[in-house]
Amino acid sequence: MTARELDAAGITHPDLRAAYTRCRELNARHGRTYFLATRLLTPDRRPAVHALYGFARWADDIVDSLDSTTGPAERIRALDRLDADLARGLGGGTGAEPVVRALADTAHRYAIDHRHFADFLASMRSDLTVDSYATHADLRRYMHGSAAVIGLQMLPVLGTVTDRQEAAPHAAELGVAFQLTNFLRDVGEDLDRGRIYLPQDLLSAYGVHRALLRHCRDTGRTDRRVVAALREFESLTRAVYRRAAPGIALLDPVSRPCIRTAFVLYGSILDAVAATGYAVLHRRALVPRRHRALVAADGLLRVAAARTAAHRTPRRPVPATATTPHRPAHPLPRHEEVA
């Protein structure tokens, strides 16, 4: 299947194919929900999504590793090396890391704004020095780089049926919704890393503080104040999903099943959190396999319907700015020179 995707995307050089394959492996191993949804895209678009995920995962692992032997200074140096490698790759050189080579190629093929990657790495850096956020506004500023730009990176790959600027706010909100969902699910794990992503003003409103969270985590006990704060955070997250939802209809019809599936599955994580009584300080909430399978099956039916409709609808010439799905260009000649 990997070879078919790479062939469909016009990725021919062995070194570049290997780089994309590495990104796909990272997506399959670490992003189960994301990977499942990606399978619903047309084969030619999947490698680009794998590249975007693979790079983000690589940077995230530098920051979030629980390896006690890797201190903050070494993690900063690792991010510096990744940043420099990315600059070379985006500037027309050859990235040292496979994830950078694949990302640089994807950025070129789909004309993705390089500022999105700079903003993302800036947020990754802040994770090494910032361990909490005073207000929701402070958290949103962080999430612009850590989540909103992921949605913006995806837009050129997915394609739109309208001006891309109209779809962009919804895409950014969806990236934020997904990350807020992860924050709620991973409260306990993040606390072990010394971080609290739930805003301090929200926690304080319910009488929750770091020591109480730590106590609940260590003892396995629940506290009604913590449950109330987590329920409020869930409510705020669902509001972000509602703001993101209209953007699905603005995507290329053949891409909609992928994003709709991710939308439903990530939303189901919120359902799973609520079903456990918000016991996220003690265990990770999981979406039942049967539910995942049903959502995926529905996505497959939608894919079949969208592709059938696309084949029946004659293409009309439309200016290839931001109003039509962006199709992959041929790789730059420099990729044929990669050793």
PDB file of C-alpha atoms in Angstrom, residues 177-329:
ATOM      1  CA  ALA A 177     -10.206  21.132  19.077  1.00  0.00           C
ATOM      2  CA  PHE A 178      -8.103  18.029  18.542  1.00  0.00           C
ATOM      3  CA  GLN A 179      -5.349  19.317  20.830  1.00  0.00           C
ATOM      4  CA  LEU A 180      -7.754  20.385  23.555  1.00  0.00           C
ATOM      5  CA  THR A 181      -9.157  16.857  23.414  1.00  0.00           C
ATOM      6  CA  ASN A 182      -5.666  15.459  23.888  1.00  0.00           C
ATOM      7  CA  PHE A 183      -5.049  17.849  26.787  1.00  0.00           C
ATOM      8  CA  LEU A 184      -8.169  16.585  28.558  1.00  0.00           C
ATOM      9  CA  ARG A 185      -7.384  12.934  27.893  1.00  0.00           C
ATOM     10  CA  ASP A 186      -3.727  13.297  28.956  1.00  0.00           C
ATOM     11  CA  VAL A 187      -4.030  15.425  32.116  1.00  0.00           C
ATOM     12  CA  GLY A 188      -2.310  12.767  34.206  1.00  0.00           C
ATOM     13  CA  GLU A 189       0.513  12.088  31.737  1.00  0.00           C
ATOM     14  CA  ASP A 190       1.165  15.801  31.258  1.00  0.00           C
ATOM     15  CA  LEU A 191       1.261  16.273  35.015  1.00  0.00           C
ATOM     16  CA  ASP A 192       4.020  13.634  35.160  1.00  0.00           C
ATOM     17  CA  ARG A 193       5.958  15.818  32.703  1.00  0.00           C
ATOM     18  CA  GLY A 194       5.480  18.770  35.031  1.00  0.00           C
ATOM     19  CA  ARG A 195       2.911  20.502  32.809  1.00  0.00           C
ATOM     20  CA  ILE A 196      -0.681  21.589  33.267  1.00  0.00           C
ATOM     21  CA  TYR A 197      -2.437  22.713  30.094  1.00  0.00           C
ATOM     22  CA  LEU A 198      -5.794  23.435  31.683  1.00  0.00           C
ATOM     23  CA  PRO A 199      -5.818  27.221  32.295  1.00  0.00           C
ATOM     24  CA  GLN A 200      -5.152  28.279  35.866  1.00  0.00           C
ATOM     25  CA  ASP A 201      -8.123  30.649  35.943  1.00  0.00           C
ATOM     26  CA  LEU A 202     -10.466  27.792  35.039  1.00  0.00           C
ATOM     27  CA  LEU A 203      -8.957  25.510  37.689  1.00  0.00           C
ATOM     28  CA  SER A 204      -8.996  28.238  40.337  1.00  0.00           C
ATOM     29  CA  ALA A 205     -12.683  28.892  39.717  1.00  0.00           C
ATOM     30  CA  TYR A 206     -13.342  25.371  41.025  1.00  0.00           C
ATOM     31  CA  GLY A 207     -10.750  25.453  43.804  1.00  0.00           C
ATOM     32  CA  VAL A 208      -8.285  23.227  41.938  1.00  0.00           C
ATOM     33  CA  HIS A 209      -4.509  23.705  42.168  1.00  0.00           C
ATOM     34  CA  ARG A 210      -1.418  21.741  41.161  1.00  0.00           C
ATOM     35  CA  ALA A 211      -1.015  20.098  44.572  1.00  0.00           C
ATOM     36  CA  LEU A 212      -4.573  18.753  44.449  1.00  0.00           C
ATOM     37  CA  LEU A 213      -4.048  17.330  40.960  1.00  0.00           C
ATOM     38  CA  ARG A 214      -0.798  15.734  42.105  1.00  0.00           C
ATOM     39  CA  HIS A 215      -2.525  14.254  45.145  1.00  0.00           C
ATOM     40  CA  CYS A 216      -5.279  12.731  43.005  1.00  0.00           C
ATOM     41  CA  ARG A 217      -2.737  11.363  40.553  1.00  0.00           C
ATOM     42  CA  ASP A 218      -0.615   9.795  43.283  1.00  0.00           C
ATOM     43  CA  THR A 219      -3.419   8.329  45.360  1.00  0.00           C
ATOM     44  CA  GLY A 220      -5.840   7.300  42.636  1.00  0.00           C
ATOM     45  CA  ARG A 221      -8.599   9.258  44.325  1.00  0.00           C
ATOM     46  CA  THR A 222     -11.086  11.592  42.697  1.00  0.00           C
ATOM     47  CA  ASP A 223     -12.215  14.984  43.905  1.00  0.00           C
ATOM     48  CA  ARG A 224     -15.473  16.680  43.014  1.00  0.00           C
ATOM     49  CA  ARG A 225     -13.641  19.984  42.419  1.00  0.00           C
ATOM     50  CA  VAL A 226     -11.349  18.352  39.857  1.00  0.00           C
ATOM     51  CA  VAL A 227     -14.275  16.623  38.166  1.00  0.00           C
ATOM     52  CA  ALA A 228     -16.144  19.938  37.902  1.00  0.00           C
ATOM     53  CA  ALA A 229     -13.125  21.676  36.350  1.00  0.00           C
ATOM     54  CA  LEU A 230     -12.592  18.866  33.849  1.00  0.00           C
ATOM     55  CA  ARG A 231     -16.270  18.921  32.916  1.00  0.00           C
ATOM     56  CA  GLU A 232     -16.030  22.659  32.243  1.00  0.00           C
ATOM     57  CA  PHE A 233     -12.941  22.126  30.093  1.00  0.00           C
ATOM     58  CA  GLU A 234     -14.831  19.475  28.126  1.00  0.00           C
ATOM     59  CA  SER A 235     -17.679  21.927  27.545  1.00  0.00           C
ATOM     60  CA  LEU A 236     -15.263  24.571  26.241  1.00  0.00           C
ATOM     61  CA  THR A 237     -13.677  22.004  23.929  1.00  0.00           C
ATOM     62  CA  ARG A 238     -17.011  20.960  22.461  1.00  0.00           C
ATOM     63  CA  ALA A 239     -17.694  24.608  21.650  1.00  0.00           C
ATOM     64  CA  VAL A 240     -14.493  24.672  19.583  1.00  0.00           C
ATOM     65  CA  TYR A 241     -15.679  21.595  17.674  1.00  0.00           C
ATOM     66  CA  ARG A 242     -18.915  23.412  16.864  1.00  0.00           C
ATOM     67  CA  ARG A 243     -16.985  26.361  15.451  1.00  0.00           C
ATOM     68  CA  ALA A 244     -14.808  24.027  13.380  1.00  0.00           C
ATOM     69  CA  ALA A 245     -17.633  21.872  11.974  1.00  0.00           C
ATOM     70  CA  PRO A 246     -18.802  24.158   9.109  1.00  0.00           C
ATOM     71  CA  GLY A 247     -15.335  23.924   7.571  1.00  0.00           C
ATOM     72  CA  ILE A 248     -15.793  20.278   6.572  1.00  0.00           C
ATOM     73  CA  ALA A 249     -18.294  21.276   3.857  1.00  0.00           C
ATOM     74  CA  LEU A 250     -15.719  23.711   2.430  1.00  0.00           C
ATOM     75  CA  LEU A 251     -13.214  20.944   1.677  1.00  0.00           C
ATOM     76  CA  ASP A 252     -12.786  19.035  -1.546  1.00  0.00           C
ATOM     77  CA  PRO A 253     -15.578  16.409  -1.454  1.00  0.00           C
ATOM     78  CA  VAL A 254     -13.110  13.511  -1.703  1.00  0.00           C
ATOM     79  CA  SER A 255     -11.286  14.818   1.406  1.00  0.00           C
ATOM     80  CA  ARG A 256     -14.364  15.354   3.548  1.00  0.00           C
ATOM     81  CA  PRO A 257     -14.751  11.715   4.708  1.00  0.00           C
ATOM     82  CA  CYS A 258     -11.217  11.777   6.134  1.00  0.00           C
ATOM     83  CA  ILE A 259     -11.755  14.924   8.175  1.00  0.00           C
ATOM     84  CA  ARG A 260     -15.280  13.990   9.180  1.00  0.00           C
ATOM     85  CA  THR A 261     -13.985  10.652  10.484  1.00  0.00           C
ATOM     86  CA  ALA A 262     -11.241  12.374  12.481  1.00  0.00           C
ATOM     87  CA  PHE A 263     -13.830  14.875  13.750  1.00  0.00           C
ATOM     88  CA  VAL A 264     -16.134  12.098  14.985  1.00  0.00           C
ATOM     89  CA  LEU A 265     -13.381   9.927  16.462  1.00  0.00           C
ATOM     90  CA  TYR A 266     -11.697  12.750  18.360  1.00  0.00           C
ATOM     91  CA  GLY A 267     -15.080  13.874  19.613  1.00  0.00           C
ATOM     92  CA  SER A 268     -15.638  10.316  20.799  1.00  0.00           C
ATOM     93  CA  ILE A 269     -12.600  10.691  23.058  1.00  0.00           C
ATOM     94  CA  LEU A 270     -14.541  13.396  24.908  1.00  0.00           C
ATOM     95  CA  ASP A 271     -17.430  10.948  25.257  1.00  0.00           C
ATOM     96  CA  ALA A 272     -15.038   8.320  26.624  1.00  0.00           C
ATOM     97  CA  VAL A 273     -13.605  10.794  29.137  1.00  0.00           C
ATOM     98  CA  ALA A 274     -17.089  11.651  30.393  1.00  0.00           C
ATOM     99  CA  ALA A 275     -18.014   7.950  30.537  1.00  0.00           C
ATOM    100  CA  THR A 276     -15.120   7.270  32.931  1.00  0.00           C
ATOM    101  CA  GLY A 277     -16.328  10.010  35.272  1.00  0.00           C
ATOM    102  CA  TYR A 278     -13.407  12.228  34.184  1.00  0.00           C
ATOM    103  CA  ALA A 279     -10.891   9.810  35.721  1.00  0.00           C
ATOM    104  CA  VAL A 280      -8.155  11.061  33.373  1.00  0.00           C
ATOM    105  CA  LEU A 281      -5.740  11.539  36.254  1.00  0.00           C
ATOM    106  CA  HIS A 282      -5.720   7.790  36.733  1.00  0.00           C
ATOM    107  CA  ARG A 283      -6.108   6.224  33.296  1.00  0.00           C
ATOM    108  CA  ARG A 284      -6.361   7.127  29.635  1.00  0.00           C
ATOM    109  CA  ALA A 285      -9.876   7.146  28.187  1.00  0.00           C
ATOM    110  CA  LEU A 286     -10.129   4.907  25.133  1.00  0.00           C
ATOM    111  CA  VAL A 287     -12.689   4.834  22.335  1.00  0.00           C
ATOM    112  CA  PRO A 288     -14.097   1.276  22.009  1.00  0.00           C
ATOM    113  CA  ARG A 289     -12.811  -0.633  18.987  1.00  0.00           C
ATOM    114  CA  ARG A 290     -16.331  -1.399  17.812  1.00  0.00           C
ATOM    115  CA  HIS A 291     -17.174   2.295  17.707  1.00  0.00           C
ATOM    116  CA  ARG A 292     -13.952   3.058  15.832  1.00  0.00           C
ATOM    117  CA  ALA A 293     -14.793   0.342  13.316  1.00  0.00           C
ATOM    118  CA  LEU A 294     -18.320   1.673  12.776  1.00  0.00           C
ATOM    119  CA  VAL A 295     -17.060   5.214  12.229  1.00  0.00           C
ATOM    120  CA  ALA A 296     -14.400   3.953   9.819  1.00  0.00           C
ATOM    121  CA  ALA A 297     -16.981   1.913   7.899  1.00  0.00           C
ATOM    122  CA  ASP A 298     -19.194   4.971   7.556  1.00  0.00           C
ATOM    123  CA  GLY A 299     -16.159   6.883   6.303  1.00  0.00           C
ATOM    124  CA  LEU A 300     -15.475   4.240   3.662  1.00  0.00           C
ATOM    125  CA  LEU A 301     -19.040   4.503   2.384  1.00  0.00           C
ATOM    126  CA  ARG A 302     -18.695   8.269   2.167  1.00  0.00           C
ATOM    127  CA  VAL A 303     -15.369   7.886   0.322  1.00  0.00           C
ATOM    128  CA  ALA A 304     -16.974   5.603  -2.261  1.00  0.00           C
ATOM    129  CA  ALA A 305     -19.856   8.021  -2.786  1.00  0.00           C
ATOM    130  CA  ALA A 306     -17.556  11.048  -3.077  1.00  0.00           C
ATOM    131  CA  ARG A 307     -15.219   9.385  -5.580  1.00  0.00           C
ATOM    132  CA  THR A 308     -18.122   8.144  -7.677  1.00  0.00           C
ATOM    133  CA  ALA A 309     -19.572  11.651  -7.775  1.00  0.00           C
ATOM    134  CA  ALA A 310     -16.165  13.098  -8.655  1.00  0.00           C
ATOM    135  CA  HIS A 311     -15.818  10.745 -11.621  1.00  0.00           C
ATOM    136  CA  ARG A 312     -19.278  11.666 -12.886  1.00  0.00           C
ATOM    137  CA  THR A 313     -18.801  15.424 -12.554  1.00  0.00           C
ATOM    138  CA  PRO A 314     -16.890  17.013 -15.453  1.00  0.00           C
ATOM    139  CA  ARG A 315     -14.005  19.212 -14.356  1.00  0.00           C
ATOM    140  CA  ARG A 316     -14.242  22.875 -15.247  1.00  0.00           C
ATOM    141  CA  PRO A 317     -11.139  25.039 -15.508  1.00  0.00           C
ATOM    142  CA  VAL A 318     -10.829  27.149 -12.353  1.00  0.00           C
ATOM    143  CA  PRO A 319      -7.955  29.470 -11.436  1.00  0.00           C
ATOM    144  CA  ALA A 320      -5.515  27.395  -9.399  1.00  0.00           C
ATOM    145  CA  THR A 321      -5.220  29.905  -6.564  1.00  0.00           C
ATOM    146  CA  ALA A 322      -6.998  28.964  -3.371  1.00  0.00           C
ATOM    147  CA  THR A 323     -10.351  28.022  -4.881  1.00  0.00           C
ATOM    148  CA  THR A 324      -9.591  24.555  -6.207  1.00  0.00           C
ATOM    149  CA  PRO A 325      -7.998  21.471  -4.706  1.00  0.00           C
ATOM    150  CA  HIS A 326      -4.228  21.676  -5.054  1.00  0.00           C
ATOM    151  CA  ARG A 327      -2.822  18.716  -6.951  1.00  0.00           C
ATOM    152  CA  PRO A 328       0.729  17.524  -6.291  1.00  0.00           C
ATOM    153  CA  ALA A 329       3.354  18.967  -8.585  1.00  0.00           C
TER     154      ALA A 329
END
